[in-house]
mmCIF file of C-alpha atoms and ligand atoms in Angstrom:
data_model
loop_
_atom_site.group_PDB
_atom_site.id
_atom_site.type_symbol
_atom_site.label_atom_id
_atom_site.label_comp_id
_atom_site.label_asym_id
_atom_site.label_seq_id
_atom_site.Cartn_x
_atom_site.Cartn_y
_atom_site.Cartn_z
ATOM 1 C CA MET A 30 0.000 0.000 0.000
ATOM 2 C CA GLY A 31 3.063 2.218 0.432
ATOM 3 C CA ARG A 32 3.052 4.129 -2.842
ATOM 4 C CA MET A 33 -0.622 5.110 -2.402
ATOM 5 C CA ASN A 34 -0.238 6.388 1.164
ATOM 6 C CA ARG A 35 0.173 9.990 0.110
ATOM 7 C CA PHE A 36 -3.315 9.903 -1.404
ATOM 8 C CA MET A 37 -4.989 8.742 1.799
ATOM 9 C CA ARG A 38 -6.599 10.294 4.835
ATOM 10 C CA ASN A 39 -7.669 8.031 7.633
ATOM 11 C CA GLY A 40 -6.757 5.062 5.391
ATOM 12 C CA HIS A 41 -9.309 6.234 2.831
ATOM 13 C CA SER A 42 -9.221 8.298 -0.274
ATOM 14 C CA LEU A 43 -11.296 10.370 -2.697
ATOM 15 C CA ILE A 44 -10.139 11.029 -6.226
ATOM 16 C CA LEU A 45 -11.838 13.394 -8.680
ATOM 17 C CA ALA A 46 -11.852 12.116 -12.267
ATOM 18 C CA TYR A 47 -12.003 14.510 -15.214
ATOM 19 C CA ASP A 48 -10.953 12.551 -18.303
ATOM 20 C CA GLN A 49 -14.505 12.107 -19.610
ATOM 21 C CA GLY A 50 -14.038 14.779 -22.278
ATOM 22 C CA LEU A 51 -11.907 12.255 -24.142
ATOM 23 C CA GLU A 52 -13.605 9.053 -22.979
ATOM 24 C CA HIS A 53 -17.211 10.144 -23.572
ATOM 25 C CA GLY A 54 -17.070 13.515 -25.302
ATOM 26 C CA PRO A 55 -18.537 16.855 -24.262
ATOM 27 C CA THR A 56 -22.045 15.347 -24.001
ATOM 28 C CA ASP A 57 -21.166 14.780 -20.327
ATOM 29 C CA PHE A 58 -20.732 18.523 -19.823
ATOM 30 C CA ASN A 59 -22.900 21.558 -19.200
ATOM 31 C CA GLU A 60 -22.114 25.281 -19.375
ATOM 32 C CA LYS A 61 -20.215 25.118 -16.094
ATOM 33 C CA ASN A 62 -18.295 21.845 -16.023
ATOM 34 C CA VAL A 63 -17.162 22.095 -19.642
ATOM 35 C CA ASP A 64 -14.613 24.530 -18.241
ATOM 36 C CA PRO A 65 -11.664 22.640 -16.712
ATOM 37 C CA ALA A 66 -11.053 25.534 -14.310
ATOM 38 C CA TYR A 67 -14.508 24.941 -12.750
ATOM 39 C CA VAL A 68 -13.775 21.261 -12.056
ATOM 40 C CA ILE A 69 -10.212 21.935 -10.891
ATOM 41 C CA ASP A 70 -11.664 24.326 -8.323
ATOM 42 C CA ILE A 71 -13.884 21.488 -7.025
ATOM 43 C CA ALA A 72 -10.806 19.248 -6.758
ATOM 44 C CA ASN A 73 -8.943 21.962 -4.849
ATOM 45 C CA ARG A 74 -11.698 22.944 -2.439
ATOM 46 C CA GLY A 75 -13.843 19.806 -2.245
ATOM 47 C CA GLY A 76 -11.498 17.607 -0.205
ATOM 48 C CA PHE A 77 -9.980 15.425 -2.905
ATOM 49 C CA ASP A 78 -6.723 13.506 -2.603
ATOM 50 C CA ALA A 79 -5.928 13.583 -6.313
ATOM 51 C CA PHE A 80 -7.195 14.968 -9.614
ATOM 52 C CA VAL A 81 -7.347 12.724 -12.699
ATOM 53 C CA CYS A 82 -6.743 14.261 -16.098
ATOM 54 C CA GLN A 83 -5.083 13.677 -19.423
ATOM 55 C CA LYS A 84 -1.833 15.436 -20.262
ATOM 56 C CA GLY A 85 -3.473 18.319 -22.159
ATOM 57 C CA ILE A 86 -5.414 19.518 -19.113
ATOM 58 C CA ALA A 87 -2.335 19.142 -16.902
ATOM 59 C CA GLU A 88 -0.279 21.133 -19.397
ATOM 60 C CA LYS A 89 -2.744 23.952 -20.018
ATOM 61 C CA TYR A 90 -4.176 24.365 -16.507
ATOM 62 C CA HIS A 91 -1.204 23.387 -14.426
ATOM 63 C CA GLU A 92 -0.978 26.538 -12.343
ATOM 64 C CA LEU A 93 -4.587 26.131 -11.167
ATOM 65 C CA ILE A 94 -4.189 22.571 -9.831
ATOM 66 C CA ASP A 95 -3.381 22.436 -6.098
ATOM 67 C CA VAL A 96 -3.962 18.719 -5.497
ATOM 68 C CA PRO A 97 -1.746 15.815 -6.607
ATOM 69 C CA ILE A 98 -2.244 14.937 -10.266
ATOM 70 C CA LEU A 99 -3.033 11.354 -11.227
ATOM 71 C CA MET A 100 -2.306 11.505 -14.923
ATOM 72 C CA LYS A 101 -3.968 9.111 -17.322
ATOM 73 C CA VAL A 102 -1.405 8.109 -19.932
ATOM 74 C CA ASN A 103 -3.747 6.219 -22.225
ATOM 75 C CA GLY A 104 -7.283 6.757 -23.380
ATOM 76 C CA LYS A 105 -9.691 6.465 -26.276
ATOM 77 C CA THR A 106 -12.854 8.073 -27.580
ATOM 78 C CA ALA A 107 -16.351 6.575 -27.459
ATOM 79 C CA ILE A 108 -16.674 6.659 -31.233
ATOM 80 C CA TYR A 109 -15.234 3.305 -32.185
ATOM 81 C CA GLY A 110 -17.608 0.553 -31.104
ATOM 82 C CA ARG A 111 -15.758 -2.767 -31.427
ATOM 83 C CA ASP A 112 -13.439 -4.433 -28.894
ATOM 84 C CA PRO A 113 -11.782 -1.509 -27.160
ATOM 85 C CA VAL A 114 -8.103 -0.652 -27.014
ATOM 86 C CA ALA A 115 -6.568 2.413 -25.365
ATOM 87 C CA ARG A 116 -2.950 3.102 -26.262
ATOM 88 C CA GLN A 117 -0.377 5.179 -24.467
ATOM 89 C CA ASN A 118 -0.472 8.869 -25.377
ATOM 90 C CA CYS A 119 1.966 10.328 -22.855
ATOM 91 C CA SER A 120 5.315 9.066 -21.604
ATOM 92 C CA VAL A 121 5.855 8.474 -17.910
ATOM 93 C CA SER A 122 8.792 10.886 -17.874
ATOM 94 C CA TYR A 123 6.711 13.638 -19.512
ATOM 95 C CA ALA A 124 3.898 13.044 -17.008
ATOM 96 C CA GLU A 125 6.411 13.445 -14.206
ATOM 97 C CA LYS A 126 7.773 16.617 -15.822
ATOM 98 C CA LEU A 127 4.218 18.004 -15.827
ATOM 99 C CA GLY A 128 4.029 17.369 -12.095
ATOM 100 C CA ALA A 129 2.150 14.062 -11.969
ATOM 101 C CA SER A 130 2.289 12.302 -8.598
ATOM 102 C CA ALA A 131 0.836 9.089 -9.978
ATOM 103 C CA ILE A 132 0.141 7.436 -13.317
ATOM 104 C CA GLY A 133 -3.217 6.078 -14.474
ATOM 105 C CA TYR A 134 -3.733 3.497 -17.172
ATOM 106 C CA THR A 135 -6.804 1.639 -18.475
ATOM 107 C CA ILE A 136 -6.862 -2.030 -19.439
ATOM 108 C CA TYR A 137 -9.987 -3.608 -20.930
ATOM 109 C CA ILE A 138 -9.734 -7.243 -19.918
ATOM 110 C CA GLY A 139 -11.586 -9.570 -22.261
ATOM 111 C CA SER A 140 -10.962 -7.307 -25.250
ATOM 112 C CA GLN A 141 -9.107 -8.920 -28.133
ATOM 113 C CA PHE A 142 -6.490 -6.231 -27.498
ATOM 114 C CA GLU A 143 -5.958 -6.978 -23.794
ATOM 115 C CA GLY A 144 -2.494 -8.381 -24.507
ATOM 116 C CA GLU A 145 -1.334 -5.110 -26.102
ATOM 117 C CA MET A 146 -2.568 -3.097 -23.157
ATOM 118 C CA MET A 147 -1.036 -5.502 -20.629
ATOM 119 C CA ALA A 148 2.331 -5.350 -22.378
ATOM 120 C CA GLU A 149 2.230 -1.562 -22.533
ATOM 121 C CA PHE A 150 1.140 -1.352 -18.903
ATOM 122 C CA GLY A 151 4.010 -3.646 -17.872
ATOM 123 C CA ARG A 152 6.538 -1.204 -19.282
ATOM 124 C CA ILE A 153 4.754 1.863 -17.877
ATOM 125 C CA GLN A 154 4.492 0.304 -14.401
ATOM 126 C CA GLU A 155 8.254 -0.324 -14.314
ATOM 127 C CA GLU A 156 9.097 3.182 -15.567
ATOM 128 C CA ALA A 157 6.744 4.748 -13.026
ATOM 129 C CA HIS A 158 8.156 2.735 -10.144
ATOM 130 C CA ASP A 159 11.703 3.678 -11.156
ATOM 131 C CA LEU A 160 10.628 7.320 -10.738
ATOM 132 C CA GLY A 161 8.858 6.607 -7.449
ATOM 133 C CA LEU A 162 5.367 7.138 -8.921
ATOM 134 C CA ALA A 163 2.329 5.049 -8.006
ATOM 135 C CA VAL A 164 0.346 3.401 -10.788
ATOM 136 C CA VAL A 165 -3.443 3.160 -10.668
ATOM 137 C CA LEU A 166 -5.077 0.710 -13.023
ATOM 138 C CA TRP A 167 -8.557 1.405 -14.390
ATOM 139 C CA ILE A 168 -9.505 -2.181 -15.102
ATOM 140 C CA TYR A 169 -12.730 -2.834 -16.931
ATOM 141 C CA PRO A 170 -13.992 -6.111 -18.465
ATOM 142 C CA ARG A 171 -15.142 -5.166 -21.953
ATOM 143 C CA GLY A 172 -15.468 -6.462 -25.500
ATOM 144 C CA GLU A 173 -17.401 -8.951 -27.569
ATOM 145 C CA TYR A 174 -16.833 -11.815 -25.111
ATOM 146 C CA VAL A 175 -17.902 -9.838 -22.058
ATOM 147 C CA LYS A 176 -21.629 -10.269 -21.704
ATOM 148 C CA ASN A 177 -22.004 -8.259 -18.503
ATOM 149 C CA ASP A 178 -19.212 -5.894 -17.565
ATOM 150 C CA THR A 179 -20.346 -5.519 -13.947
ATOM 151 C CA ALA A 180 -21.048 -9.191 -13.241
ATOM 152 C CA PRO A 181 -19.475 -9.943 -9.838
ATOM 153 C CA GLU A 182 -17.148 -12.650 -11.189
ATOM 154 C CA MET A 183 -15.954 -10.266 -13.902
ATOM 155 C CA ILE A 184 -15.262 -7.456 -11.445
ATOM 156 C CA ALA A 185 -13.424 -9.808 -9.089
ATOM 157 C CA TYR A 186 -11.404 -11.047 -12.080
ATOM 158 C CA ALA A 187 -10.511 -7.437 -12.922
ATOM 159 C CA ALA A 188 -9.463 -6.671 -9.342
ATOM 160 C CA ARG A 189 -7.263 -9.761 -9.191
ATOM 161 C CA SER A 190 -5.720 -8.995 -12.564
ATOM 162 C CA ALA A 191 -4.751 -5.539 -11.304
ATOM 163 C CA LEU A 192 -2.861 -7.101 -8.384
ATOM 164 C CA GLU A 193 -1.103 -9.622 -10.561
ATOM 165 C CA LEU A 194 -0.162 -7.049 -13.206
ATOM 166 C CA GLY A 195 1.584 -4.908 -10.602
ATOM 167 C CA ALA A 196 -0.834 -2.013 -10.106
ATOM 168 C CA ASP A 197 -0.581 -0.064 -6.842
ATOM 169 C CA ALA A 198 -4.350 0.404 -6.827
ATOM 170 C CA ALA A 199 -7.289 -0.951 -8.802
ATOM 171 C CA LYS A 200 -10.171 1.136 -10.014
ATOM 172 C CA ILE A 201 -13.171 -1.073 -10.669
ATOM 173 C CA LYS A 202 -16.897 -0.698 -11.317
ATOM 174 C CA TYR A 203 -19.443 -1.456 -8.616
ATOM 175 C CA THR A 204 -20.898 -4.983 -8.704
ATOM 176 C CA GLY A 205 -24.274 -3.812 -7.435
ATOM 177 C CA ASP A 206 -24.119 -5.224 -3.913
ATOM 178 C CA ARG A 207 -21.856 -5.136 -0.888
ATOM 179 C CA LYS A 208 -21.235 -8.879 -0.587
ATOM 180 C CA SER A 209 -19.965 -9.434 -4.101
ATOM 181 C CA PHE A 210 -17.979 -6.191 -3.981
ATOM 182 C CA SER A 211 -16.219 -7.352 -0.835
ATOM 183 C CA TRP A 212 -15.139 -10.511 -2.702
ATOM 184 C CA ALA A 213 -13.644 -8.311 -5.430
ATOM 185 C CA VAL A 214 -11.779 -6.359 -2.748
ATOM 186 C CA ARG A 215 -10.478 -9.647 -1.316
ATOM 187 C CA ALA A 216 -9.366 -10.718 -4.778
ATOM 188 C CA ALA A 217 -7.260 -7.553 -5.087
ATOM 189 C CA GLY A 218 -5.092 -8.720 -2.149
ATOM 190 C CA SER A 219 -3.081 -5.936 -0.554
ATOM 191 C CA ILE A 220 -3.716 -3.220 -3.145
ATOM 192 C CA PRO A 221 -6.289 -0.502 -2.441
ATOM 193 C CA VAL A 222 -9.509 -0.704 -4.403
ATOM 194 C CA TYR A 223 -11.366 2.336 -5.730
ATOM 195 C CA MET A 224 -14.898 2.277 -7.027
ATOM 196 C CA ALA A 225 -15.514 4.073 -10.322
ATOM 197 C CA GLY A 226 -18.422 6.479 -10.017
ATOM 198 C CA GLY A 227 -20.460 5.867 -13.160
ATOM 199 C CA LYS A 228 -23.385 7.841 -14.531
ATOM 200 C CA LYS A 229 -24.895 10.403 -12.193
ATOM 201 C CA THR A 230 -27.604 8.862 -10.015
ATOM 202 C CA LYS A 231 -30.982 10.655 -10.014
ATOM 203 C CA ASP A 232 -30.944 10.919 -6.262
ATOM 204 C CA GLU A 233 -27.652 11.936 -4.650
ATOM 205 C CA THR A 234 -28.528 9.920 -1.552
ATOM 206 C CA ASP A 235 -28.385 6.729 -3.637
ATOM 207 C CA PHE A 236 -24.823 7.522 -4.555
ATOM 208 C CA LEU A 237 -23.879 8.190 -0.931
ATOM 209 C CA ARG A 238 -25.390 4.819 0.029
ATOM 210 C CA GLN A 239 -23.442 3.077 -2.717
ATOM 211 C CA ALA A 240 -20.258 4.808 -1.548
ATOM 212 C CA HIS A 241 -20.939 3.671 2.002
ATOM 213 C CA ASP A 242 -21.518 0.069 0.863
ATOM 214 C CA CYS A 243 -18.227 0.060 -1.006
ATOM 215 C CA ILE A 244 -16.280 1.333 1.969
ATOM 216 C CA SER A 245 -17.911 -1.161 4.301
ATOM 217 C CA ALA A 246 -17.043 -3.855 1.752
ATOM 218 C CA GLY A 247 -13.387 -2.921 2.250
ATOM 219 C CA ALA A 248 -12.784 -0.467 -0.591
ATOM 220 C CA THR A 249 -10.291 2.292 0.064
ATOM 221 C CA GLY A 250 -12.224 4.962 -1.725
ATOM 222 C CA LEU A 251 -13.829 6.310 -4.832
ATOM 223 C CA ALA A 252 -12.495 7.724 -8.065
ATOM 224 C CA VAL A 253 -15.519 9.653 -9.176
ATOM 225 C CA GLY A 254 -16.344 12.267 -11.772
ATOM 226 C CA ARG A 255 -19.864 12.875 -13.024
ATOM 227 C CA ASN A 256 -21.641 12.332 -9.702
ATOM 228 C CA VAL A 257 -19.600 15.195 -8.288
ATOM 229 C CA TRP A 258 -19.135 17.778 -11.023
ATOM 230 C CA GLN A 259 -22.623 17.280 -12.499
ATOM 231 C CA SER A 260 -24.131 17.921 -9.080
ATOM 232 C CA GLU A 261 -26.112 21.147 -8.572
ATOM 233 C CA ASP A 262 -23.856 21.945 -5.646
ATOM 234 C CA PRO A 263 -20.586 20.040 -6.122
ATOM 235 C CA LEU A 264 -18.850 21.438 -3.044
ATOM 236 C CA GLU A 265 -21.716 20.533 -0.732
ATOM 237 C CA PHE A 266 -21.970 17.074 -2.292
ATOM 238 C CA SER A 267 -18.195 16.598 -1.957
ATOM 239 C CA LYS A 268 -18.473 17.483 1.715
ATOM 240 C CA ARG A 269 -21.067 14.754 2.199
ATOM 241 C CA LEU A 270 -18.997 12.283 0.237
ATOM 242 C CA ASN A 271 -16.023 13.072 2.456
ATOM 243 C CA SER A 272 -18.123 12.415 5.559
ATOM 244 C CA VAL A 273 -19.117 8.993 4.219
ATOM 245 C CA VAL A 274 -15.844 7.888 2.617
ATOM 246 C CA ILE A 275 -13.179 9.463 4.830
ATOM 247 C CA GLU A 276 -14.999 9.728 8.149
ATOM 248 C CA GLY A 277 -17.001 6.525 7.712
ATOM 249 C CA ARG A 278 -20.316 8.169 8.622
ATOM 250 C CA GLU A 279 -23.694 6.717 7.700
ATOM 251 C CA PRO A 280 -25.335 8.518 4.736
ATOM 252 C CA GLU A 281 -28.535 9.059 6.734
ATOM 253 C CA THR A 282 -26.675 10.874 9.537
ATOM 254 C CA VAL A 283 -24.763 12.942 7.021
ATOM 255 C CA LEU A 284 -28.003 14.036 5.378
ATOM 256 C CA LYS A 285 -29.677 14.852 8.666
ATOM 257 C CA THR A 286 -26.862 17.143 9.740
ATOM 258 C CA ALA A 287 -26.596 18.779 6.302
HETATM 259 P P1 FBP B 22 -17.273 8.732 -13.609
HETATM 260 O O1 FBP B 22 -17.361 8.793 -12.110
HETATM 261 O O2 FBP B 22 -17.771 9.988 -14.244
HETATM 262 O O3 FBP B 22 -17.935 7.487 -14.142
HETATM 263 O O4 FBP B 22 -15.726 8.646 -13.960
HETATM 264 C C1 FBP B 22 -14.978 7.504 -13.702
HETATM 265 C C2 FBP B 22 -14.295 7.013 -14.973
HETATM 266 O O5 FBP B 22 -13.477 5.903 -14.719
HETATM 267 C C3 FBP B 22 -13.478 8.099 -15.678
HETATM 268 O O6 FBP B 22 -12.178 8.200 -15.194
HETATM 269 C C4 FBP B 22 -13.556 7.664 -17.094
HETATM 270 O O7 FBP B 22 -13.533 8.731 -17.990
HETATM 271 C C5 FBP B 22 -14.884 7.006 -17.199
HETATM 272 O O8 FBP B 22 -15.262 6.603 -15.904
HETATM 273 C C6 FBP B 22 -14.880 5.835 -18.150
HETATM 274 O O9 FBP B 22 -16.132 5.224 -18.109
HETATM 275 P P2 FBP B 22 -16.650 4.183 -19.159
HETATM 276 O O10 FBP B 22 -15.461 3.608 -19.887
HETATM 277 O O11 FBP B 22 -17.396 3.161 -18.345
HETATM 278 O O12 FBP B 22 -17.556 4.929 -20.053
#
């Protein structure tokens, strides 16, 4: 767990993700959050342990970012619909030069291109560790042979793969219930597990409950984007998320005292 310690408070951690402009396109954005400066401000003031972005945002908005940068060094658009592959688009040394404190990489297990991504990740992981940087693996089952990308056995497989491939933390999707998620956390061994946020829930309380379930299932934290920066009041919502994830409070109590 050593390399991830700097991103933790109380043994837990909250990471704000803002790489959706590439991954999904600007359809995720509104008038406010289309502006990187708006989301960076949430990362700075909302109690986040790291900010996820691609190299372009880190380069162009560097002076605004006050939290550690977890830089994604691969990515893809949502345009191509077949088995996914995301190739490296930034070197580890350039990420470090831009001030990255950790490296992020996505592998789609089950894709016909998983081998390419695993090989690329292997090299990136070694380069990052040589520079003392932690490596967080976004690990998502996806492709023609993956019938259900959040099936518990698939998510546990992803978590275990992250451990065996040498990641310092695994970012996985929620399985839908606490029991199966706790098995995925077990499968990840000693590496911290982060839940990926997903589409914004209609009711913010539902997301707080899901966050609470993940933490009680043994997850270290959340790496979340849309549920925070699409919120009507992102700073207030971040405060509540901090209470649940970092302080371990029950969502109901958090809401009552809000
Ligand atoms: P969200 O909380 O907005 O889902 O962000 C988490 C994340 O992992 C982002 O880092 C990434 O852009 C996105 O989800 C990828 O999601 P998917 O590949 O499932 O569309």
